[in-house]
DNA sequence: AATACCGGCGAGT
DNA sequence: TCATACTCGCCGGTATT
């Protein structure tokens, strides 16, 4: 089990992820560590390790750089997932794509001693469906023309972006399988899920995804911590100082400035509260971030008092966004001086 | 009427 | 005393122009 220990008590915190042996015994991501330990109390082989995000990030970067040249376009989708567009290497069949996939698996195994799962299909949506079909160490190909027969019997929750809430809403409309969804009326879906998501659901159910494989820019950075105890207030400098410093360093490392600072509070009832503010001038330093965040928390507390719904805070965080290249900025400024 | 901003929510690793 | 740390994206409301 890979755990995030929140530091409140010995075992407070959550399981971030776990291996397939533990999953088969009922351990899940997000589960309280205490619960996982209860499930595995008679299992001497169970190991609980603290998450080391920086280490995973470093391994991830090595692997991403290694596999990036495997196709024409590359898109890192998360710390452990990427899409590679190999359209130009591939004829009507996927023989060549399969060769590329096998080579990627072999490279990762020999260089990092890790297995991975590969999914090959006509678009990103179907590639994701494919890769999810066989894990771990899987290799799944959905040949052109077979998309719908692959999708049809699956529960709608298998679609990327359809989580518990959306699934529940679909169930209430009598939609269980992806085939059910594909036969729905677009207007009905639009009414329930909005102008964008409604039609998008229908397209997904039919295996249609036109989105290109494209590099992603970092759009936000955030840091969040758990307070030692739930409280109505907290020491800004003590709690926000270190995470402000962290964020300012990350900004500097990527040669960025930001224009928007936001704060996040998670209450004792696990409700999420946010405040954010976009500044006219660039924000870069630890002190600028800390000052902006402190102001936002003050505002959150005062508006909350007026609402006479007192809450206590469990976790607090800072989020920065609206990035610009700091290099370009200083050059532009010099031009004015 | 379009656009920008804001807070909440949902989803994913 | 059960409930992490991140990231991305959409929705609807309101402010701004």
Short mmCIF file of C-alpha atoms (C1' of nucleotides) in Angstrom, two decimals:
data_model
loop_
_atom_site.label_atom_id
_atom_site.label_comp_id
_atom_site.label_asym_id
_atom_site.label_seq_id
_atom_site.Cartn_x
_atom_site.Cartn_y
_atom_site.Cartn_z
CA UNK A 1 0.00 0.00 0.00
CA UNK A 2 1.24 3.46 -0.87
CA UNK A 3 -0.09 5.80 1.79
CA UNK A 4 -0.32 9.49 2.52
CA UNK A 5 0.08 9.84 6.26
CA UNK A 6 -1.56 13.09 7.31
CA UNK A 7 0.36 13.27 10.57
CA UNK A 8 -2.64 13.72 12.86
CA UNK A 9 -2.16 10.35 14.51
CA UNK A 10 -0.03 7.31 13.85
CA UNK A 11 -2.13 5.92 11.02
CA UNK A 12 -4.32 8.82 9.99
CA UNK A 13 -4.41 9.36 6.27
CA UNK A 14 -5.46 7.58 3.12
CA UNK A 15 -4.26 4.82 0.84
CA UNK A 16 -3.12 6.44 -2.38
CA UNK A 17 -2.80 3.22 -4.33
CA UNK A 18 -1.94 -0.43 -3.83
CA UNK A 19 -0.91 -3.50 -5.76
CA UNK A 20 -3.31 -5.98 -7.31
CA UNK A 21 -2.96 -8.49 -4.49
CA UNK A 22 -4.28 -5.93 -2.02
CA UNK A 23 -7.00 -4.84 -4.44
CA UNK A 24 -8.24 -8.41 -4.65
CA UNK A 25 -8.52 -8.42 -0.88
CA UNK A 26 -10.67 -5.28 -0.96
CA UNK A 27 -8.19 -2.44 -0.43
CA UNK A 28 -9.02 0.63 -2.52
CA UNK A 29 -7.52 4.00 -3.41
CA UNK A 30 -8.75 6.67 -1.05
CA UNK A 31 -9.51 4.24 1.70
CA UNK A 32 -8.46 5.29 5.22
CA UNK A 33 -5.17 3.65 6.14
CA UNK A 34 -6.74 2.37 9.34
CA UNK A 35 -9.35 0.48 7.35
CA UNK A 36 -6.78 -1.09 5.05
CA UNK A 37 -4.77 -2.20 8.07
CA UNK A 38 -7.90 -3.73 9.53
CA UNK A 39 -8.50 -5.69 6.34
CA UNK A 40 -4.92 -6.90 6.31
CA UNK A 41 -4.37 -7.33 10.05
CA UNK A 42 -3.68 -11.06 9.70
CA UNK A 43 -1.51 -10.72 6.62
CA UNK A 44 2.20 -10.53 7.53
CA UNK A 45 3.15 -9.78 3.92
CA UNK A 46 1.24 -6.48 3.91
CA UNK A 47 3.51 -3.45 3.65
CA UNK A 48 2.49 0.18 4.16
CA UNK A 49 4.84 2.71 2.59
CA UNK A 50 4.68 6.50 2.59
CA UNK A 51 4.12 8.05 -0.82
CA UNK A 52 7.22 9.65 -2.35
CA UNK A 53 5.81 11.85 -5.11
CA UNK A 54 9.14 13.44 -6.05
CA UNK A 55 10.69 10.05 -6.67
CA UNK A 56 7.78 8.89 -8.80
CA UNK A 57 7.99 12.16 -10.71
CA UNK A 58 11.66 11.55 -11.48
CA UNK A 59 11.02 8.01 -12.71
CA UNK A 60 8.06 9.25 -14.71
CA UNK A 61 10.16 11.89 -16.45
CA UNK A 62 12.81 9.36 -17.43
CA UNK A 63 10.22 7.02 -18.91
CA UNK A 64 8.32 9.78 -20.70
CA UNK A 65 11.48 11.06 -22.36
CA UNK A 66 12.40 7.53 -23.32
CA UNK A 67 9.11 6.73 -25.06
CA UNK A 68 8.39 10.25 -26.42
CA UNK A 69 10.18 9.66 -29.76
CA UNK A 70 8.14 6.52 -30.50
CA UNK A 71 5.61 8.41 -32.66
CA UNK A 72 4.83 11.70 -34.37
CA UNK A 73 2.92 13.25 -31.49
CA UNK A 74 3.10 12.76 -27.76
CA UNK A 75 0.78 13.65 -24.90
CA UNK A 76 1.54 12.96 -21.27
CA UNK A 77 -1.88 12.44 -19.70
CA UNK A 78 -0.81 11.88 -16.08
CA UNK A 79 2.19 10.80 -14.07
CA UNK A 80 1.96 7.30 -15.50
CA UNK A 81 0.03 7.60 -18.76
CA UNK A 82 0.79 8.95 -22.20
CA UNK A 83 -0.73 8.91 -25.66
CA UNK A 84 1.46 8.41 -28.70
CA UNK A 85 0.18 9.13 -32.19
CA UNK A 86 1.78 6.70 -34.64
CA UNK A 87 -0.70 7.27 -37.46
CA UNK A 88 2.00 7.98 -40.02
CA UNK A 89 3.76 4.68 -39.33
CA UNK A 90 0.63 2.63 -39.58
CA UNK A 91 -1.29 1.37 -42.58
CA UNK A 92 -4.86 0.14 -42.53
CA UNK A 93 -3.96 -2.54 -40.02
CA UNK A 94 -2.16 -2.06 -36.69
CA UNK A 95 0.81 -4.38 -37.28
CA UNK A 96 3.36 -1.60 -37.05
CA UNK A 97 1.64 -0.01 -34.05
CA UNK A 98 1.85 -3.34 -32.29
CA UNK A 99 5.58 -3.54 -33.00
CA UNK A 100 6.03 -0.07 -31.54
CA UNK A 101 3.99 -1.06 -28.50
CA UNK A 102 6.09 -4.16 -27.93
CA UNK A 103 9.27 -2.12 -28.20
CA UNK A 104 8.01 0.40 -25.63
CA UNK A 105 7.17 -2.41 -23.22
CA UNK A 106 10.63 -3.92 -23.70
CA UNK A 107 12.40 -0.58 -23.24
CA UNK A 108 10.59 0.23 -20.01
CA UNK A 109 11.22 -3.25 -18.69
CA UNK A 110 14.94 -3.27 -19.45
CA UNK A 111 15.67 0.32 -18.44
CA UNK A 112 13.40 0.72 -15.42
CA UNK A 113 12.48 -2.87 -14.50
CA UNK A 114 8.84 -2.01 -14.64
CA UNK A 115 5.92 -3.50 -16.53
CA UNK A 116 3.27 -1.34 -18.18
CA UNK A 117 0.03 -1.74 -20.06
CA UNK A 118 -0.47 -0.76 -23.67
CA UNK A 119 -3.67 -0.03 -25.54
CA UNK A 120 -3.81 0.45 -29.30
CA UNK A 121 -6.81 1.87 -31.12
CA UNK A 122 -8.02 4.46 -33.62
CA UNK A 123 -8.37 7.31 -31.14
CA UNK A 124 -7.50 8.31 -27.58
CA UNK A 125 -10.86 7.31 -26.15
CA UNK A 126 -10.61 3.78 -27.51
CA UNK A 127 -6.93 3.47 -26.61
CA UNK A 128 -7.86 4.30 -23.02
CA UNK A 129 -10.67 1.73 -23.09
CA UNK A 130 -8.18 -0.77 -24.48
CA UNK A 131 -5.50 -0.14 -21.88
CA UNK A 132 -8.01 -0.37 -19.03
CA UNK A 133 -9.24 -3.73 -20.34
CA UNK A 134 -6.09 -5.60 -19.30
CA UNK A 135 -3.98 -4.55 -16.35
CA UNK A 136 -1.37 -4.99 -15.13
CA UNK A 137 1.21 -5.75 -17.82
CA UNK A 138 -1.47 -5.82 -20.51
CA UNK A 139 -1.40 -5.41 -24.26
CA UNK A 140 -4.76 -4.79 -25.92
CA UNK A 141 -5.54 -3.90 -29.51
CA UNK A 142 -8.93 -2.75 -30.73
CA UNK A 143 -8.85 -3.19 -34.47
CA UNK A 144 -10.66 -0.70 -36.71
CA UNK A 145 -14.31 -1.59 -37.02
CA UNK A 146 -14.51 -3.48 -33.76
CA UNK A 147 -14.90 -0.40 -31.53
CA UNK A 148 -18.62 -0.68 -30.96
CA UNK A 149 -18.69 -4.38 -30.26
CA UNK A 150 -15.98 -3.74 -27.68
CA UNK A 151 -17.90 -0.90 -26.05
CA UNK A 152 -21.49 -2.12 -26.26
CA UNK A 153 -21.64 -4.56 -23.33
CA UNK A 154 -19.59 -2.36 -20.97
CA UNK A 155 -21.18 -0.42 -18.11
CA UNK A 156 -21.20 3.34 -18.81
CA UNK A 157 -18.80 3.88 -15.91
CA UNK A 158 -15.99 2.50 -18.05
CA UNK A 159 -16.06 5.65 -20.17
CA UNK A 160 -13.38 8.16 -19.25
CA UNK A 161 -15.06 11.01 -17.42
CA UNK A 162 -18.09 9.00 -16.32
CA UNK A 163 -17.63 8.62 -12.58
CA UNK A 164 -20.04 7.69 -9.78
CA UNK A 165 -22.25 10.79 -10.04
CA UNK A 166 -22.70 10.70 -13.80
CA UNK A 167 -23.20 6.95 -13.71
CA UNK A 168 -25.93 7.34 -11.10
CA UNK A 169 -27.70 9.96 -13.21
CA UNK A 170 -27.50 7.71 -16.26
CA UNK A 171 -28.84 4.75 -14.28
CA UNK A 172 -31.85 6.82 -13.31
CA UNK A 173 -32.51 7.33 -17.02
CA UNK A 174 -32.42 3.58 -17.51
CA UNK A 175 -28.97 3.67 -19.08
CA UNK A 176 -26.72 0.89 -17.86
CA UNK A 177 -24.53 -0.26 -20.73
CA UNK A 178 -22.71 1.80 -23.32
CA UNK A 179 -25.08 0.30 -25.90
CA UNK A 180 -27.98 1.81 -23.92
CA UNK A 181 -26.22 5.17 -23.99
CA UNK A 182 -25.55 4.97 -27.73
CA UNK A 183 -29.27 4.55 -28.41
CA UNK A 184 -30.26 7.62 -26.36
CA UNK A 185 -31.77 10.73 -27.84
CA UNK A 186 -29.30 13.59 -27.99
CA UNK A 187 -31.80 16.16 -26.74
CA UNK A 188 -32.62 14.07 -23.69
CA UNK A 189 -28.92 13.79 -22.86
CA UNK A 190 -28.36 17.51 -23.43
CA UNK A 191 -31.21 18.33 -21.06
CA UNK A 192 -29.73 16.15 -18.31
CA UNK A 193 -26.01 16.79 -18.82
CA UNK A 194 -25.74 20.13 -20.57
CA UNK A 195 -24.98 21.32 -24.07
CA UNK A 196 -21.43 20.02 -24.06
CA UNK A 197 -21.40 16.89 -21.94
CA UNK A 198 -24.66 15.51 -23.37
CA UNK A 199 -23.51 15.27 -26.99
CA UNK A 200 -20.03 14.25 -25.81
CA UNK A 201 -21.48 11.26 -23.99
CA UNK A 202 -23.25 10.17 -27.15
CA UNK A 203 -20.08 10.45 -29.20
CA UNK A 204 -18.11 8.48 -26.64
CA UNK A 205 -20.73 5.74 -26.59
CA UNK A 206 -20.21 5.41 -30.34
CA UNK A 207 -16.44 5.24 -30.02
CA UNK A 208 -15.99 8.66 -31.60
CA UNK A 209 -13.19 10.90 -30.37
CA UNK A 210 -11.65 13.53 -32.63
CA UNK A 211 -9.38 15.08 -30.02
CA UNK A 212 -5.78 15.22 -31.21
CA UNK A 213 -2.76 13.86 -29.41
CA UNK A 214 -1.20 17.14 -28.25
CA UNK A 215 1.32 18.34 -25.70
CA UNK A 216 -0.28 19.72 -22.56
CA UNK A 217 0.82 22.84 -20.79
CA UNK A 218 0.82 23.05 -17.01
CA UNK A 219 -2.27 25.11 -16.20
CA UNK A 220 -2.15 25.11 -12.40
CA UNK A 221 -0.03 24.14 -9.44
CA UNK A 222 -1.36 23.51 -5.97
CA UNK A 223 -0.24 22.49 -2.53
CA UNK A 224 -2.46 21.32 0.26
CA UNK A 225 -1.81 20.17 3.82
CA UNK A 226 -3.79 18.65 6.63
CA UNK A 227 -3.96 20.65 9.86
CA UNK A 228 -2.98 18.89 13.05
CA UNK A 229 -6.51 19.47 14.37
CA UNK A 230 -9.74 20.79 12.92
CA UNK A 231 -9.87 24.49 13.80
CA UNK A 232 -11.78 27.69 13.13
CA UNK A 233 -8.54 29.49 12.38
CA UNK A 234 -4.87 28.75 11.84
CA UNK A 235 -1.50 30.49 11.78
CA UNK A 236 -1.07 31.74 8.22
CA UNK A 237 2.69 32.09 8.42
CA UNK A 238 3.24 28.63 9.89
CA UNK A 239 0.91 26.74 7.59
CA UNK A 240 0.94 28.76 4.37
CA UNK A 241 4.56 29.90 4.50
CA UNK A 242 6.13 26.57 3.57
CA UNK A 243 3.66 25.81 0.79
CA UNK A 244 3.99 29.35 -0.58
CA UNK A 245 7.74 28.84 -0.70
CA UNK A 246 7.26 25.52 -2.45
CA UNK A 247 5.02 27.03 -5.08
CA UNK A 248 7.32 29.99 -5.67
CA UNK A 249 10.19 27.57 -6.25
CA UNK A 250 8.14 25.51 -8.69
CA UNK A 251 7.29 28.72 -10.53
CA UNK A 252 10.91 29.77 -10.70
CA UNK A 253 12.03 26.31 -11.81
CA UNK A 254 9.66 26.43 -14.75
CA UNK A 255 10.46 30.11 -15.42
CA UNK A 256 6.87 31.17 -14.94
CA UNK A 257 4.91 33.87 -13.18
CA UNK A 258 1.27 33.57 -12.22
CA UNK A 259 -1.63 36.03 -12.16
CA UNK A 260 -4.17 34.08 -10.12
CA UNK A 261 -3.84 32.85 -6.57
CA UNK A 262 -6.53 30.70 -5.00
CA UNK A 263 -7.03 29.06 -1.64
CA UNK A 264 -8.74 25.82 -0.75
CA UNK A 265 -10.23 24.84 2.57
CA UNK A 266 -11.65 21.43 3.32
CA UNK A 267 -13.98 21.49 6.29
CA UNK A 268 -14.44 18.95 9.05
CA UNK A 269 -17.44 17.76 7.02
CA UNK A 270 -15.18 17.35 3.98
CA UNK A 271 -16.86 20.17 2.07
CA UNK A 272 -14.54 22.07 -0.25
CA UNK A 273 -14.45 25.86 -0.09
CA UNK A 274 -12.44 27.97 -2.48
CA UNK A 275 -11.60 31.62 -3.01
CA UNK A 276 -9.45 33.02 -5.76
CA UNK A 277 -8.34 36.31 -7.14
CA UNK A 278 -6.72 37.38 -10.37
CA UNK A 279 -4.13 40.12 -10.04
CA UNK A 280 -3.22 42.73 -12.61
CA UNK A 281 0.46 42.37 -11.84
CA UNK A 282 2.55 39.21 -11.98
CA UNK A 283 2.97 37.12 -8.84
CA UNK A 284 6.16 35.22 -8.37
CA UNK A 285 7.73 35.36 -4.92
CA UNK A 286 6.93 33.39 -1.81
CA UNK A 287 5.81 36.54 0.00
CA UNK A 288 3.51 37.62 -2.79
CA UNK A 289 1.82 34.22 -2.80
CA UNK A 290 1.60 34.12 0.98
CA UNK A 291 0.11 37.60 1.17
CA UNK A 292 -2.50 36.90 -1.50
CA UNK A 293 -3.47 33.58 0.07
CA UNK A 294 -3.73 35.05 3.57
CA UNK A 295 -6.03 37.77 2.28
CA UNK A 296 -8.26 35.20 0.63
CA UNK A 297 -8.53 33.15 3.80
CA UNK A 298 -9.45 36.27 5.79
CA UNK A 299 -12.16 36.95 3.23
CA UNK A 300 -13.40 33.38 3.37
CA UNK A 301 -13.66 33.51 7.16
CA UNK A 302 -15.48 36.85 7.26
CA UNK A 303 -17.99 35.95 4.56
CA UNK A 304 -18.57 32.70 6.37
CA UNK A 305 -19.29 34.44 9.67
CA UNK A 306 -21.98 36.49 7.96
CA UNK A 307 -23.53 33.30 6.65
CA UNK A 308 -23.73 32.04 10.25
CA UNK A 309 -22.75 28.58 9.21
CA UNK A 310 -19.74 27.98 11.34
CA UNK A 311 -17.36 25.36 10.09
CA UNK A 312 -14.06 24.04 11.19
CA UNK A 313 -11.16 23.52 8.83
CA UNK A 314 -9.43 20.22 8.27
CA UNK A 315 -7.14 20.88 5.31
CA UNK A 316 -5.92 24.06 3.63
CA UNK A 317 -4.12 24.70 0.40
CA UNK A 318 -3.01 27.22 -2.19
CA UNK A 319 -3.48 27.01 -5.93
CA UNK A 320 -1.76 29.23 -8.50
CA UNK A 321 -2.73 29.56 -12.14
CA UNK A 322 -2.83 31.90 -15.17
CA UNK A 323 0.81 31.36 -15.99
CA UNK A 324 3.04 33.40 -18.22
CA UNK A 325 6.62 32.95 -19.21
CA UNK A 326 8.72 35.06 -16.83
CA UNK A 327 11.58 35.24 -19.31
CA UNK A 328 9.47 36.93 -21.96
CA UNK A 329 8.01 39.26 -19.39
CA UNK A 330 11.27 40.73 -18.16
CA UNK A 331 12.42 41.24 -21.75
CA UNK A 332 9.19 43.05 -22.53
CA UNK A 333 9.61 45.22 -19.44
CA UNK A 334 13.17 46.12 -20.40
CA UNK A 335 11.81 47.33 -23.68
CA UNK A 336 9.70 49.83 -21.79
CA UNK A 337 12.40 51.07 -19.42
"C1'" DA B 1 -24.36 40.05 -26.32
"C1'" DA B 2 -19.75 38.40 -25.72
"C1'" DT B 3 -16.06 37.70 -22.54
"C1'" DA B 4 -13.69 37.18 -18.05
"C1'" DC B 5 -13.85 35.82 -13.60
"C1'" DC B 6 -15.43 33.10 -9.76
"C1'" DG B 7 -17.01 29.17 -6.76
"C1'" DG B 8 -18.67 24.58 -6.79
"C1'" DC B 9 -18.44 20.08 -8.42
"C1'" DG B 10 -16.88 15.86 -10.77
"C1'" DA B 11 -13.30 12.90 -12.27
"C1'" DG B 12 -8.89 10.89 -12.71
"C1'" DT B 13 -3.99 9.09 -11.12
"C1'" DT C 1 -10.93 9.23 15.22
"C1'" DC C 2 -12.35 6.98 8.46
"C1'" DA C 3 -11.94 10.22 4.73
"C1'" DT C 4 -4.26 12.33 0.94
"C1'" DA C 5 -2.09 15.12 -2.62
"C1'" DC C 6 -2.25 16.50 -6.65
"C1'" DT C 7 -4.21 17.88 -11.69
"C1'" DC C 8 -7.69 18.98 -15.23
"C1'" DG C 9 -12.22 20.34 -16.96
"C1'" DC C 10 -17.19 21.73 -16.98
"C1'" DC C 11 -21.23 24.28 -15.26
"C1'" DG C 12 -23.89 28.14 -14.00
"C1'" DG C 13 -23.92 32.64 -12.05
"C1'" DT C 14 -22.33 37.28 -12.01
"C1'" DA C 15 -19.41 41.17 -13.25
"C1'" DT C 16 -17.29 43.70 -16.92
"C1'" DT C 17 -17.06 45.76 -21.40
#
